[in-house]
PDB file of C-alpha atoms in Angstrom:
ATOM      1  CA  MET D  11      25.048   2.738 -11.692  1.00  0.00           C
ATOM      2  CA  GLU D  12      27.801   3.711  -9.767  1.00  0.00           C
ATOM      3  CA  ILE D  13      27.624   4.334  -5.910  1.00  0.00           C
ATOM      4  CA  ARG D  14      28.991   8.326  -6.852  1.00  0.00           C
ATOM      5  CA  THR D  15      26.507   8.758  -8.843  1.00  0.00           C
ATOM      6  CA  LEU D  16      23.909   7.892  -6.199  1.00  0.00           C
ATOM      7  CA  GLU D  17      25.584  10.260  -4.117  1.00  0.00           C
ATOM      8  CA  TYR D  18      25.337  12.721  -6.148  1.00  0.00           C
ATOM      9  CA  PHE D  19      21.500  12.232  -6.645  1.00  0.00           C
ATOM     10  CA  LEU D  20      20.592  11.850  -3.106  1.00  0.00           C
ATOM     11  CA  ALA D  21      22.452  15.353  -2.663  1.00  0.00           C
ATOM     12  CA  VAL D  22      19.940  16.897  -5.405  1.00  0.00           C
ATOM     13  CA  ALA D  23      16.977  14.896  -3.563  1.00  0.00           C
ATOM     14  CA  ARG D  24      17.843  16.558  -0.153  1.00  0.00           C
ATOM     15  CA  GLU D  25      18.915  19.980  -1.179  1.00  0.00           C
ATOM     16  CA  GLU D  26      16.053  20.375  -3.834  1.00  0.00           C
ATOM     17  CA  ASN D  27      18.424  22.616  -5.694  1.00  0.00           C
ATOM     18  CA  MET D  28      20.823  21.501  -8.143  1.00  0.00           C
ATOM     19  CA  THR D  29      23.158  24.600  -7.316  1.00  0.00           C
ATOM     20  CA  GLU D  30      23.184  24.047  -3.661  1.00  0.00           C
ATOM     21  CA  ALA D  31      23.906  20.304  -4.007  1.00  0.00           C
ATOM     22  CA  ALA D  32      26.714  21.030  -6.195  1.00  0.00           C
ATOM     23  CA  ASN D  33      28.370  23.270  -3.675  1.00  0.00           C
ATOM     24  CA  THR D  34      27.889  20.764  -0.680  1.00  0.00           C
ATOM     25  CA  LEU D  35      29.760  17.833  -3.186  1.00  0.00           C
ATOM     26  CA  HIS D  36      32.298  20.713  -4.042  1.00  0.00           C
ATOM     27  CA  ILE D  37      31.541  20.204  -7.974  1.00  0.00           C
ATOM     28  CA  THR D  38      30.418  22.250 -10.389  1.00  0.00           C
ATOM     29  CA  GLN D  39      26.734  22.652 -10.907  1.00  0.00           C
ATOM     30  CA  PRO D  40      27.240  21.697 -14.958  1.00  0.00           C
ATOM     31  CA  THR D  41      28.921  18.403 -13.885  1.00  0.00           C
ATOM     32  CA  LEU D  42      26.254  17.289 -11.302  1.00  0.00           C
ATOM     33  CA  SER D  43      23.549  18.171 -13.904  1.00  0.00           C
ATOM     34  CA  ARG D  44      25.394  15.866 -16.522  1.00  0.00           C
ATOM     35  CA  GLN D  45      25.581  13.382 -13.821  1.00  0.00           C
ATOM     36  CA  ILE D  46      21.518  13.534 -12.989  1.00  0.00           C
ATOM     37  CA  ALA D  47      21.043  13.704 -16.722  1.00  0.00           C
ATOM     38  CA  ASP D  48      23.136  10.558 -17.724  1.00  0.00           C
ATOM     39  CA  LEU D  49      21.724   8.895 -14.605  1.00  0.00           C
ATOM     40  CA  GLU D  50      17.881   9.344 -15.820  1.00  0.00           C
ATOM     41  CA  GLN D  51      18.952   8.725 -19.557  1.00  0.00           C
ATOM     42  CA  GLU D  52      20.442   5.085 -18.200  1.00  0.00           C
ATOM     43  CA  LEU D  53      17.450   4.253 -16.324  1.00  0.00           C
ATOM     44  CA  GLY D  54      14.756   5.527 -18.868  1.00  0.00           C
ATOM     45  CA  LYS D  55      12.971   7.589 -16.378  1.00  0.00           C
ATOM     46  CA  GLN D  56      12.653  11.380 -15.485  1.00  0.00           C
ATOM     47  CA  LEU D  57      13.695  11.720 -11.851  1.00  0.00           C
ATOM     48  CA  PHE D  58      13.462  15.234 -10.985  1.00  0.00           C
ATOM     49  CA  ILE D  59      10.801  17.763 -12.107  1.00  0.00           C
ATOM     50  CA  ARG D  60      13.054  21.116 -12.407  1.00  0.00           C
ATOM     51  CA  THR D  61      11.712  24.656 -12.022  1.00  0.00           C
ATOM     52  CA  ASN D  62      13.143  28.173 -11.519  1.00  0.00           C
ATOM     53  CA  ARG D  63      12.857  27.899  -7.703  1.00  0.00           C
ATOM     54  CA  ASN D  64      13.716  23.955  -7.078  1.00  0.00           C
ATOM     55  CA  THR D  65      14.337  20.709  -8.072  1.00  0.00           C
ATOM     56  CA  LYS D  66      11.661  18.132  -6.891  1.00  0.00           C
ATOM     57  CA  LEU D  67      11.819  14.499  -6.985  1.00  0.00           C
ATOM     58  CA  THR D  68       9.383  12.399  -9.490  1.00  0.00           C
ATOM     59  CA  GLU D  69       7.252   9.398  -8.446  1.00  0.00           C
ATOM     60  CA  GLU D  70      10.304   7.490  -9.891  1.00  0.00           C
ATOM     61  CA  GLY D  71      12.546   9.682  -8.153  1.00  0.00           C
ATOM     62  CA  ILE D  72      11.074   8.668  -4.510  1.00  0.00           C
ATOM     63  CA  HIS D  73      11.129   5.177  -5.359  1.00  0.00           C
ATOM     64  CA  LEU D  74      15.188   5.210  -6.289  1.00  0.00           C
ATOM     65  CA  ARG D  75      15.806   7.599  -3.411  1.00  0.00           C
ATOM     66  CA  GLN D  76      14.313   5.089  -0.744  1.00  0.00           C
ATOM     67  CA  ARG D  77      16.813   2.537  -2.628  1.00  0.00           C
ATOM     68  CA  ALA D  78      19.617   4.596  -2.979  1.00  0.00           C
ATOM     69  CA  GLU D  79      19.607   5.103   0.771  1.00  0.00           C
ATOM     70  CA  GLU D  80      19.336   1.275   1.346  1.00  0.00           C
ATOM     71  CA  ILE D  81      22.438   1.052  -0.992  1.00  0.00           C
ATOM     72  CA  LEU D  82      24.724   3.315   0.509  1.00  0.00           C
ATOM     73  CA  SER D  83      23.932   2.157   3.839  1.00  0.00           C
ATOM     74  CA  LEU D  84      24.713  -1.354   3.026  1.00  0.00           C
ATOM     75  CA  VAL D  85      27.863   0.164   1.465  1.00  0.00           C
ATOM     76  CA  ARG D  86      29.102   1.747   4.418  1.00  0.00           C
ATOM     77  CA  GLN D  87      28.154  -1.141   6.691  1.00  0.00           C
ATOM     78  CA  THR D  88      29.917  -3.368   4.492  1.00  0.00           C
ATOM     79  CA  GLU D  89      33.056  -1.391   4.676  1.00  0.00           C
ATOM     80  CA  SER D  90      33.433  -0.992   8.337  1.00  0.00           C
ATOM     81  CA  GLU D  91      32.763  -4.529   8.844  1.00  0.00           C
ATOM     82  CA  ILE D  92      35.914  -5.580   6.253  1.00  0.00           C
ATOM     83  CA  SER D  93      38.283  -2.720   7.629  1.00  0.00           C
ATOM     84  CA  ASP D  94      37.434  -3.718  11.380  1.00  0.00           C
ATOM     85  CA  ASP D  95      40.828  -5.385  12.540  1.00  0.00           C
ATOM     86  CA  GLN D  96      41.229  -3.266  15.560  1.00  0.00           C
ATOM     87  CA  THR D  97      41.397  -5.377  18.988  1.00  0.00           C
ATOM     88  CA  ASP D  98      38.779  -4.111  20.791  1.00  0.00           C
ATOM     89  CA  LEU D  99      35.317  -4.851  19.533  1.00  0.00           C
ATOM     90  CA  THR D 100      33.482  -1.818  17.449  1.00  0.00           C
ATOM     91  CA  GLY D 101      30.581  -1.660  15.071  1.00  0.00           C
ATOM     92  CA  CYS D 102      26.588  -1.167  15.113  1.00  0.00           C
ATOM     93  CA  ILE D 103      24.169  -3.636  15.859  1.00  0.00           C
ATOM     94  CA  ARG D 104      20.869  -3.067  13.878  1.00  0.00           C
ATOM     95  CA  LEU D 105      17.634  -4.415  15.558  1.00  0.00           C
ATOM     96  CA  GLY D 106      13.728  -4.055  14.209  1.00  0.00           C
ATOM     97  CA  ALA D 107      10.950  -5.127  16.379  1.00  0.00           C
ATOM     98  CA  GLY D 108       7.475  -4.389  16.817  1.00  0.00           C
ATOM     99  CA  GLU D 109       5.752  -2.885  20.038  1.00  0.00           C
ATOM    100  CA  THR D 110       6.461  -5.443  22.524  1.00  0.00           C
ATOM    101  CA  ARG D 111       7.639  -5.703  26.328  1.00  0.00           C
ATOM    102  CA  ILE D 112       9.503  -8.645  25.231  1.00  0.00           C
ATOM    103  CA  MET D 113      11.877  -6.479  23.567  1.00  0.00           C
ATOM    104  CA  HIS D 114      13.871  -6.104  26.796  1.00  0.00           C
ATOM    105  CA  PHE D 115      15.448  -9.387  26.066  1.00  0.00           C
ATOM    106  CA  LEU D 116      17.479  -7.525  23.144  1.00  0.00           C
ATOM    107  CA  THR D 117      18.164  -4.150  25.053  1.00  0.00           C
ATOM    108  CA  ASP D 118      19.584  -6.287  28.011  1.00  0.00           C
ATOM    109  CA  ALA D 119      21.501  -8.220  25.672  1.00  0.00           C
ATOM    110  CA  PHE D 120      23.066  -4.988  24.155  1.00  0.00           C
ATOM    111  CA  THR D 121      23.219  -3.335  27.592  1.00  0.00           C
ATOM    112  CA  ASP D 122      25.572  -6.570  28.670  1.00  0.00           C
ATOM    113  CA  LEU D 123      27.590  -6.014  25.368  1.00  0.00           C
ATOM    114  CA  HIS D 124      28.100  -2.349  25.412  1.00  0.00           C
ATOM    115  CA  ILE D 125      29.050  -2.432  28.905  1.00  0.00           C
ATOM    116  CA  GLN D 126      32.112  -4.917  27.859  1.00  0.00           C
ATOM    117  CA  HIS D 127      32.869  -3.097  24.605  1.00  0.00           C
ATOM    118  CA  PRO D 128      31.919   0.468  24.917  1.00  0.00           C
ATOM    119  CA  GLN D 129      32.648   1.321  20.951  1.00  0.00           C
ATOM    120  CA  VAL D 130      29.841  -0.913  20.072  1.00  0.00           C
ATOM    121  CA  THR D 131      26.931   0.950  19.267  1.00  0.00           C
ATOM    122  CA  CYS D 132      23.177   0.215  18.207  1.00  0.00           C
ATOM    123  CA  ASN D 133      20.522   1.485  16.193  1.00  0.00           C
ATOM    124  CA  LEU D 134      16.892   0.616  16.718  1.00  0.00           C
ATOM    125  CA  PHE D 135      13.757   0.522  14.093  1.00  0.00           C
ATOM    126  CA  THR D 136      10.185  -0.075  15.415  1.00  0.00           C
ATOM    127  CA  GLY D 137       7.669  -1.339  12.828  1.00  0.00           C
ATOM    128  CA  ASN D 138       5.203  -3.989  12.107  1.00  0.00           C
ATOM    129  CA  ALA D 139       6.254  -7.220  11.119  1.00  0.00           C
ATOM    130  CA  ASP D 140       6.042  -7.026   7.212  1.00  0.00           C
ATOM    131  CA  ILE D 141       8.257  -3.913   7.431  1.00  0.00           C
ATOM    132  CA  VAL D 142      10.944  -5.562   9.774  1.00  0.00           C
ATOM    133  CA  GLU D 143      11.057  -8.708   7.802  1.00  0.00           C
ATOM    134  CA  GLU D 144      11.727  -6.670   4.656  1.00  0.00           C
ATOM    135  CA  LYS D 145      14.675  -4.684   6.111  1.00  0.00           C
ATOM    136  CA  LEU D 146      15.907  -7.864   7.396  1.00  0.00           C
ATOM    137  CA  SER D 147      15.786  -9.817   4.607  1.00  0.00           C
ATOM    138  CA  HIS D 148      17.266  -6.891   2.486  1.00  0.00           C
ATOM    139  CA  GLY D 149      20.585  -6.840   4.924  1.00  0.00           C
ATOM    140  CA  LEU D 150      19.333  -3.486   6.121  1.00  0.00           C
ATOM    141  CA  ILE D 151      18.549  -4.667  10.019  1.00  0.00           C
ATOM    142  CA  ASP D 152      21.046  -7.461  11.857  1.00  0.00           C
ATOM    143  CA  PHE D 153      18.392  -8.957  13.731  1.00  0.00           C
ATOM    144  CA  GLY D 154      14.793  -8.932  13.581  1.00  0.00           C
ATOM    145  CA  LEU D 155      12.436  -9.682  16.735  1.00  0.00           C
ATOM    146  CA  PHE D 156       8.977 -10.959  15.644  1.00  0.00           C
ATOM    147  CA  ILE D 157       5.430 -11.659  17.187  1.00  0.00           C
ATOM    148  CA  GLU D 158       4.328 -15.148  16.163  1.00  0.00           C
ATOM    149  CA  PRO D 159       2.631 -16.040  14.307  1.00  0.00           C
ATOM    150  CA  PHE D 160       5.958 -15.903  11.784  1.00  0.00           C
ATOM    151  CA  ASP D 161       7.801 -17.912   9.444  1.00  0.00           C
ATOM    152  CA  ALA D 162      11.058 -18.304  10.335  1.00  0.00           C
ATOM    153  CA  SER D 163      11.806 -21.015   7.846  1.00  0.00           C
ATOM    154  CA  ASP D 164      14.010 -18.769   5.658  1.00  0.00           C
ATOM    155  CA  PHE D 165      15.936 -17.316   8.820  1.00  0.00           C
ATOM    156  CA  GLU D 166      17.813 -18.501  11.646  1.00  0.00           C
ATOM    157  CA  SER D 167      16.169 -18.128  14.728  1.00  0.00           C
ATOM    158  CA  ILE D 168      15.941 -18.227  18.557  1.00  0.00           C
ATOM    159  CA  ALA D 169      12.475 -18.597  20.441  1.00  0.00           C
ATOM    160  CA  LEU D 170      12.343 -16.293  23.375  1.00  0.00           C
ATOM    161  CA  PRO D 171      10.593 -17.684  26.733  1.00  0.00           C
ATOM    162  CA  GLU D 172       8.229 -15.292  27.465  1.00  0.00           C
ATOM    163  CA  LYS D 173       4.914 -14.622  25.596  1.00  0.00           C
ATOM    164  CA  ASP D 174       2.658 -11.191  25.614  1.00  0.00           C
ATOM    165  CA  GLN D 175      -1.286 -11.631  26.581  1.00  0.00           C
ATOM    166  CA  VAL D 176      -3.557  -9.998  23.878  1.00  0.00           C
ATOM    167  CA  GLY D 177      -6.104  -7.631  24.773  1.00  0.00           C
ATOM    168  CA  ILE D 178      -7.900  -4.379  23.998  1.00  0.00           C
ATOM    169  CA  ILE D 179      -6.834  -0.834  24.701  1.00  0.00           C
ATOM    170  CA  THR D 180      -9.789   1.101  25.231  1.00  0.00           C
ATOM    171  CA  LYS D 181     -10.075   4.467  26.772  1.00  0.00           C
ATOM    172  CA  SER D 182     -10.737   4.354  30.397  1.00  0.00           C
ATOM    173  CA  ASP D 183     -14.366   6.055  30.478  1.00  0.00           C
ATOM    174  CA  SER D 184     -15.444   4.342  27.633  1.00  0.00           C
ATOM    175  CA  PRO D 185     -18.628   2.039  27.352  1.00  0.00           C
ATOM    176  CA  TRP D 186     -16.523  -0.993  27.591  1.00  0.00           C
ATOM    177  CA  SER D 187     -13.909   0.028  30.532  1.00  0.00           C
ATOM    178  CA  HIS D 188     -16.088  -1.551  33.083  1.00  0.00           C
ATOM    179  CA  TYR D 189     -15.402  -5.356  31.793  1.00  0.00           C
ATOM    180  CA  LYS D 190     -12.677  -7.470  33.376  1.00  0.00           C
ATOM    181  CA  THR D 191     -12.054 -10.123  30.217  1.00  0.00           C
ATOM    182  CA  ILE D 192     -13.438  -9.101  26.846  1.00  0.00           C
ATOM    183  CA  THR D 193     -15.476 -11.722  25.085  1.00  0.00           C
ATOM    184  CA  PRO D 194     -16.163 -12.585  21.635  1.00  0.00           C
ATOM    185  CA  GLU D 195     -20.051 -11.431  22.349  1.00  0.00           C
ATOM    186  CA  ILE D 196     -18.341  -8.117  23.762  1.00  0.00           C
ATOM    187  CA  ILE D 197     -16.316  -7.526  20.881  1.00  0.00           C
ATOM    188  CA  ALA D 198     -18.796  -8.484  18.151  1.00  0.00           C
ATOM    189  CA  ASP D 199     -20.163  -4.943  17.745  1.00  0.00           C
ATOM    190  CA  MET D 200     -16.762  -2.872  19.183  1.00  0.00           C
ATOM    191  CA  PRO D 201     -15.280  -0.300  16.987  1.00  0.00           C
ATOM    192  CA  LEU D 202     -11.888  -1.792  16.381  1.00  0.00           C
ATOM    193  CA  LEU D 203      -8.463  -1.231  15.262  1.00  0.00           C
ATOM    194  CA  VAL D 204      -6.638  -4.136  14.085  1.00  0.00           C
ATOM    195  CA  SER D 205      -2.821  -4.354  12.868  1.00  0.00           C
ATOM    196  CA  SER D 206      -1.771  -3.946   9.439  1.00  0.00           C
ATOM    197  CA  ARG D 207       0.443  -6.849   9.056  1.00  0.00           C
ATOM    198  CA  ARG D 208      -0.163  -8.268   5.681  1.00  0.00           C
ATOM    199  CA  THR D 209       2.411 -11.556   5.410  1.00  0.00           C
ATOM    200  CA  THR D 210       0.891 -13.063   8.449  1.00  0.00           C
ATOM    201  CA  HIS D 211      -2.743 -12.481  10.317  1.00  0.00           C
ATOM    202  CA  SER D 212      -1.654 -11.378  13.591  1.00  0.00           C
ATOM    203  CA  PHE D 213      -4.708 -12.525  15.087  1.00  0.00           C
ATOM    204  CA  ASP D 214      -7.384 -15.144  14.133  1.00  0.00           C
ATOM    205  CA  PHE D 215     -10.815 -13.811  15.561  1.00  0.00           C
ATOM    206  CA  GLU D 216     -12.799 -16.759  13.856  1.00  0.00           C
ATOM    207  CA  ALA D 217     -10.229 -19.205  15.721  1.00  0.00           C
ATOM    208  CA  TRP D 218     -10.213 -17.555  19.321  1.00  0.00           C
ATOM    209  CA  SER D 219     -14.162 -17.279  19.294  1.00  0.00           C
ATOM    210  CA  GLU D 220     -14.552 -20.954  17.846  1.00  0.00           C
ATOM    211  CA  GLY D 221     -16.278 -19.597  14.733  1.00  0.00           C
ATOM    212  CA  THR D 222     -18.880 -17.317  16.246  1.00  0.00           C
ATOM    213  CA  LEU D 223     -17.034 -14.155  14.747  1.00  0.00           C
ATOM    214  CA  LYS D 224     -15.553 -13.423  11.398  1.00  0.00           C
ATOM    215  CA  THR D 225     -13.796 -10.288  10.717  1.00  0.00           C
ATOM    216  CA  GLU D 226     -16.067  -9.096   7.994  1.00  0.00           C
ATOM    217  CA  ASP D 227     -18.820  -9.045   9.871  1.00  0.00           C
ATOM    218  CA  MET D 228     -16.756  -7.047  13.002  1.00  0.00           C
ATOM    219  CA  ASN D 229     -16.847  -3.173  13.277  1.00  0.00           C
ATOM    220  CA  ILE D 230     -13.311  -2.746  11.708  1.00  0.00           C
ATOM    221  CA  VAL D 231     -12.570   0.987  11.866  1.00  0.00           C
ATOM    222  CA  GLY D 232      -9.138   0.758  10.523  1.00  0.00           C
ATOM    223  CA  SER D 233      -5.442  -0.535  11.200  1.00  0.00           C
ATOM    224  CA  PHE D 234      -2.598   0.427  12.478  1.00  0.00           C
ATOM    225  CA  ASP D 235       1.203   0.119  12.442  1.00  0.00           C
ATOM    226  CA  LEU D 236       2.202   1.174  15.803  1.00  0.00           C
ATOM    227  CA  VAL D 237      -0.311   1.505  18.541  1.00  0.00           C
ATOM    228  CA  GLY D 238       1.244   4.308  20.039  1.00  0.00           C
ATOM    229  CA  ASN D 239      -0.076   6.584  17.032  1.00  0.00           C
ATOM    230  CA  ALA D 240      -3.546   4.660  17.327  1.00  0.00           C
ATOM    231  CA  SER D 241      -3.711   5.307  21.007  1.00  0.00           C
ATOM    232  CA  LEU D 242      -4.666   9.027  19.887  1.00  0.00           C
ATOM    233  CA  LEU D 243      -7.494   8.067  18.361  1.00  0.00           C
ATOM    234  CA  ILE D 244      -8.583   5.752  21.046  1.00  0.00           C
ATOM    235  CA  LYS D 245      -8.220   8.772  23.341  1.00  0.00           C
ATOM    236  CA  ARG D 246     -10.831  10.576  20.865  1.00  0.00           C
ATOM    237  CA  GLY D 247     -12.977   7.956  22.159  1.00  0.00           C
ATOM    238  CA  LEU D 248     -14.050   6.987  18.360  1.00  0.00           C
ATOM    239  CA  THR D 249     -12.290   3.268  18.448  1.00  0.00           C
ATOM    240  CA  ASN D 250     -10.244   0.871  20.213  1.00  0.00           C
ATOM    241  CA  ALA D 251      -7.604  -1.554  19.328  1.00  0.00           C
ATOM    242  CA  MET D 252      -6.405  -4.911  19.837  1.00  0.00           C
ATOM    243  CA  THR D 253      -2.765  -5.000  21.558  1.00  0.00           C
ATOM    244  CA  LEU D 254      -0.545  -6.632  23.450  1.00  0.00           C
ATOM    245  CA  SER D 255      -0.219  -6.352  27.289  1.00  0.00           C
ATOM    246  CA  GLY D 256       2.745  -4.509  29.147  1.00  0.00           C
ATOM    247  CA  LEU D 257       3.485  -1.614  26.630  1.00  0.00           C
ATOM    248  CA  TYR D 258       3.938   1.580  27.872  1.00  0.00           C
ATOM    249  CA  HIS D 259       0.991   3.251  26.043  1.00  0.00           C
ATOM    250  CA  GLN D 260      -1.245   1.300  28.590  1.00  0.00           C
ATOM    251  CA  GLN D 261       0.221   3.263  31.606  1.00  0.00           C
ATOM    252  CA  VAL D 262      -1.324   6.442  30.739  1.00  0.00           C
ATOM    253  CA  GLU D 263      -4.348   7.839  33.098  1.00  0.00           C
ATOM    254  CA  ASP D 264      -7.116   7.913  30.223  1.00  0.00           C
ATOM    255  CA  LEU D 265      -6.268   4.554  28.620  1.00  0.00           C
ATOM    256  CA  LEU D 266      -6.988   0.886  30.060  1.00  0.00           C
ATOM    257  CA  TYR D 267      -5.904  -2.538  28.858  1.00  0.00           C
ATOM    258  CA  ILE D 268      -8.247  -5.139  29.166  1.00  0.00           C
ATOM    259  CA  PRO D 269      -7.084  -9.075  28.391  1.00  0.00           C
ATOM    260  CA  LEU D 270      -9.184 -11.302  26.019  1.00  0.00           C
ATOM    261  CA  GLU D 271     -11.613 -14.192  27.209  1.00  0.00           C
ATOM    262  CA  PRO D 272     -10.603 -17.236  26.549  1.00  0.00           C
ATOM    263  CA  ALA D 273      -7.002 -15.767  27.028  1.00  0.00           C
ATOM    264  CA  GLN D 274      -4.455 -15.626  24.135  1.00  0.00           C
ATOM    265  CA  TYR D 275      -0.822 -15.288  24.197  1.00  0.00           C
ATOM    266  CA  PHE D 276       1.398 -14.581  21.459  1.00  0.00           C
ATOM    267  CA  SER D 277       5.367 -15.940  21.691  1.00  0.00           C
ATOM    268  CA  CYS D 278       8.349 -14.143  20.028  1.00  0.00           C
ATOM    269  CA  VAL D 279      11.380 -15.077  17.991  1.00  0.00           C
ATOM    270  CA  VAL D 280      14.668 -13.253  17.179  1.00  0.00           C
ATOM    271  CA  ALA D 281      15.567 -13.985  13.432  1.00  0.00           C
ATOM    272  CA  TRP D 282      18.661 -13.205  11.152  1.00  0.00           C
ATOM    273  CA  LYS D 283      19.668 -14.252   7.826  1.00  0.00           C
ATOM    274  CA  LYS D 284      20.703 -17.629   6.882  1.00  0.00           C
ATOM    275  CA  TYR D 285      24.231 -18.234   5.549  1.00  0.00           C
ATOM    276  CA  GLN D 286      25.397 -14.866   6.722  1.00  0.00           C
ATOM    277  CA  LEU D 287      28.750 -13.980   7.932  1.00  0.00           C
ATOM    278  CA  LEU D 288      27.965 -12.162  11.045  1.00  0.00           C
ATOM    279  CA  SER D 289      30.262  -9.072  11.746  1.00  0.00           C
ATOM    280  CA  ARG D 290      32.105  -9.644  15.001  1.00  0.00           C
ATOM    281  CA  ALA D 291      30.010  -7.252  16.961  1.00  0.00           C
ATOM    282  CA  SER D 292      27.141  -9.341  15.525  1.00  0.00           C
ATOM    283  CA  GLU D 293      28.492 -12.615  17.030  1.00  0.00           C
ATOM    284  CA  ALA D 294      29.184 -11.202  20.340  1.00  0.00           C
ATOM    285  CA  PHE D 295      25.549  -9.621  20.610  1.00  0.00           C
ATOM    286  CA  LEU D 296      24.191 -12.861  19.570  1.00  0.00           C
ATOM    287  CA  ASN D 297      26.222 -14.612  22.209  1.00  0.00           C
ATOM    288  CA  CYS D 298      24.932 -12.015  24.580  1.00  0.00           C
ATOM    289  CA  LEU D 299      21.377 -12.651  23.908  1.00  0.00           C
ATOM    290  CA  LYS D 300      21.842 -16.538  24.198  1.00  0.00           C
ATOM    291  CA  LYS D 301      22.863 -15.809  27.398  1.00  0.00           C
ATOM    292  CA  GLN D 302      20.237 -13.640  28.387  1.00  0.00           C
ATOM    293  CA  VAL D 303      17.520 -16.715  27.072  1.00  0.00           C
ATOM    294  CA  ASP D 304      19.495 -19.249  29.175  1.00  0.00           C
ATOM    295  CA  GLU D 305      19.533 -17.009  32.530  1.00  0.00           C
ATOM    296  CA  TYR D 306      15.850 -16.601  32.299  1.00  0.00           C
ATOM    297  CA  ASN D 307      15.092 -20.213  31.682  1.00  0.00           C
ATOM    298  CA  LYS D 308      17.515 -21.181  34.362  1.00  0.00           C
ATOM    299  CA  ALA D 309      15.361 -19.032  37.017  1.00  0.00           C
ATOM    300  CA  ASN D 310      11.531 -19.684  35.569  1.00  0.00           C
ATOM    301  CA  PRO D 311      12.038 -23.904  34.681  1.00  0.00           C
TER     302      PRO D 311
END
């Protein structure tokens, strides 16, 4: 499977038309059709469903499209890193993170770096820990910010000094809005959205409640990836959601954040791949991040 063939495949997937894709690639339509047919024969799978009007991806084609985009992204990143022989620092820092105010350590570090080296850019990806870890493992991002619990044994990592407090987000006029804190007794019957995180459980209700709560006995309405989208459901008054303090979604008038009691806090770590030769830009970013952490620790002994 050649890089050029993947580029041809993605062009057809994007245009959904063989002739239009051939025009964008500046090749003939028969040549493109032959390349796609050879790719399907090589893989032993049909990648497109062809009609008189368009060309749609099959289920196998959708999977290949995702992988092809990842492969070409890595190729472009590698070419850029190897050919970067300029005196001035250039490159793109690819950052992945969940939703947490502690992300400011990474954004502050990039700001410092960009001021010194304006040609360095960033690519920010937001998702839950499962997706961020997958992208980090496949080299699709350079650094990942993870809310604990997180097993960093397969990565290099830096612990960040601030912590997030755990609570619930509810509608400002909900039956729970008058509480100052949320105890295990209150949350037991509360309709609740919880994190969709799979690799590690994001919150242990049983440990927090000293055994009085079990997830299977709670009123779990569903799960969510990003609380920003979940907040739209909360505004309808249907449910509430487990979340962290300080997120911008909590600043709107019709939503309210209430902390848990006993209080619970999560730390964060920044991780990157072990044994990976970092680009010059990534090395510089990492130095800026370590400086941010050192300065915070000095100011908050």
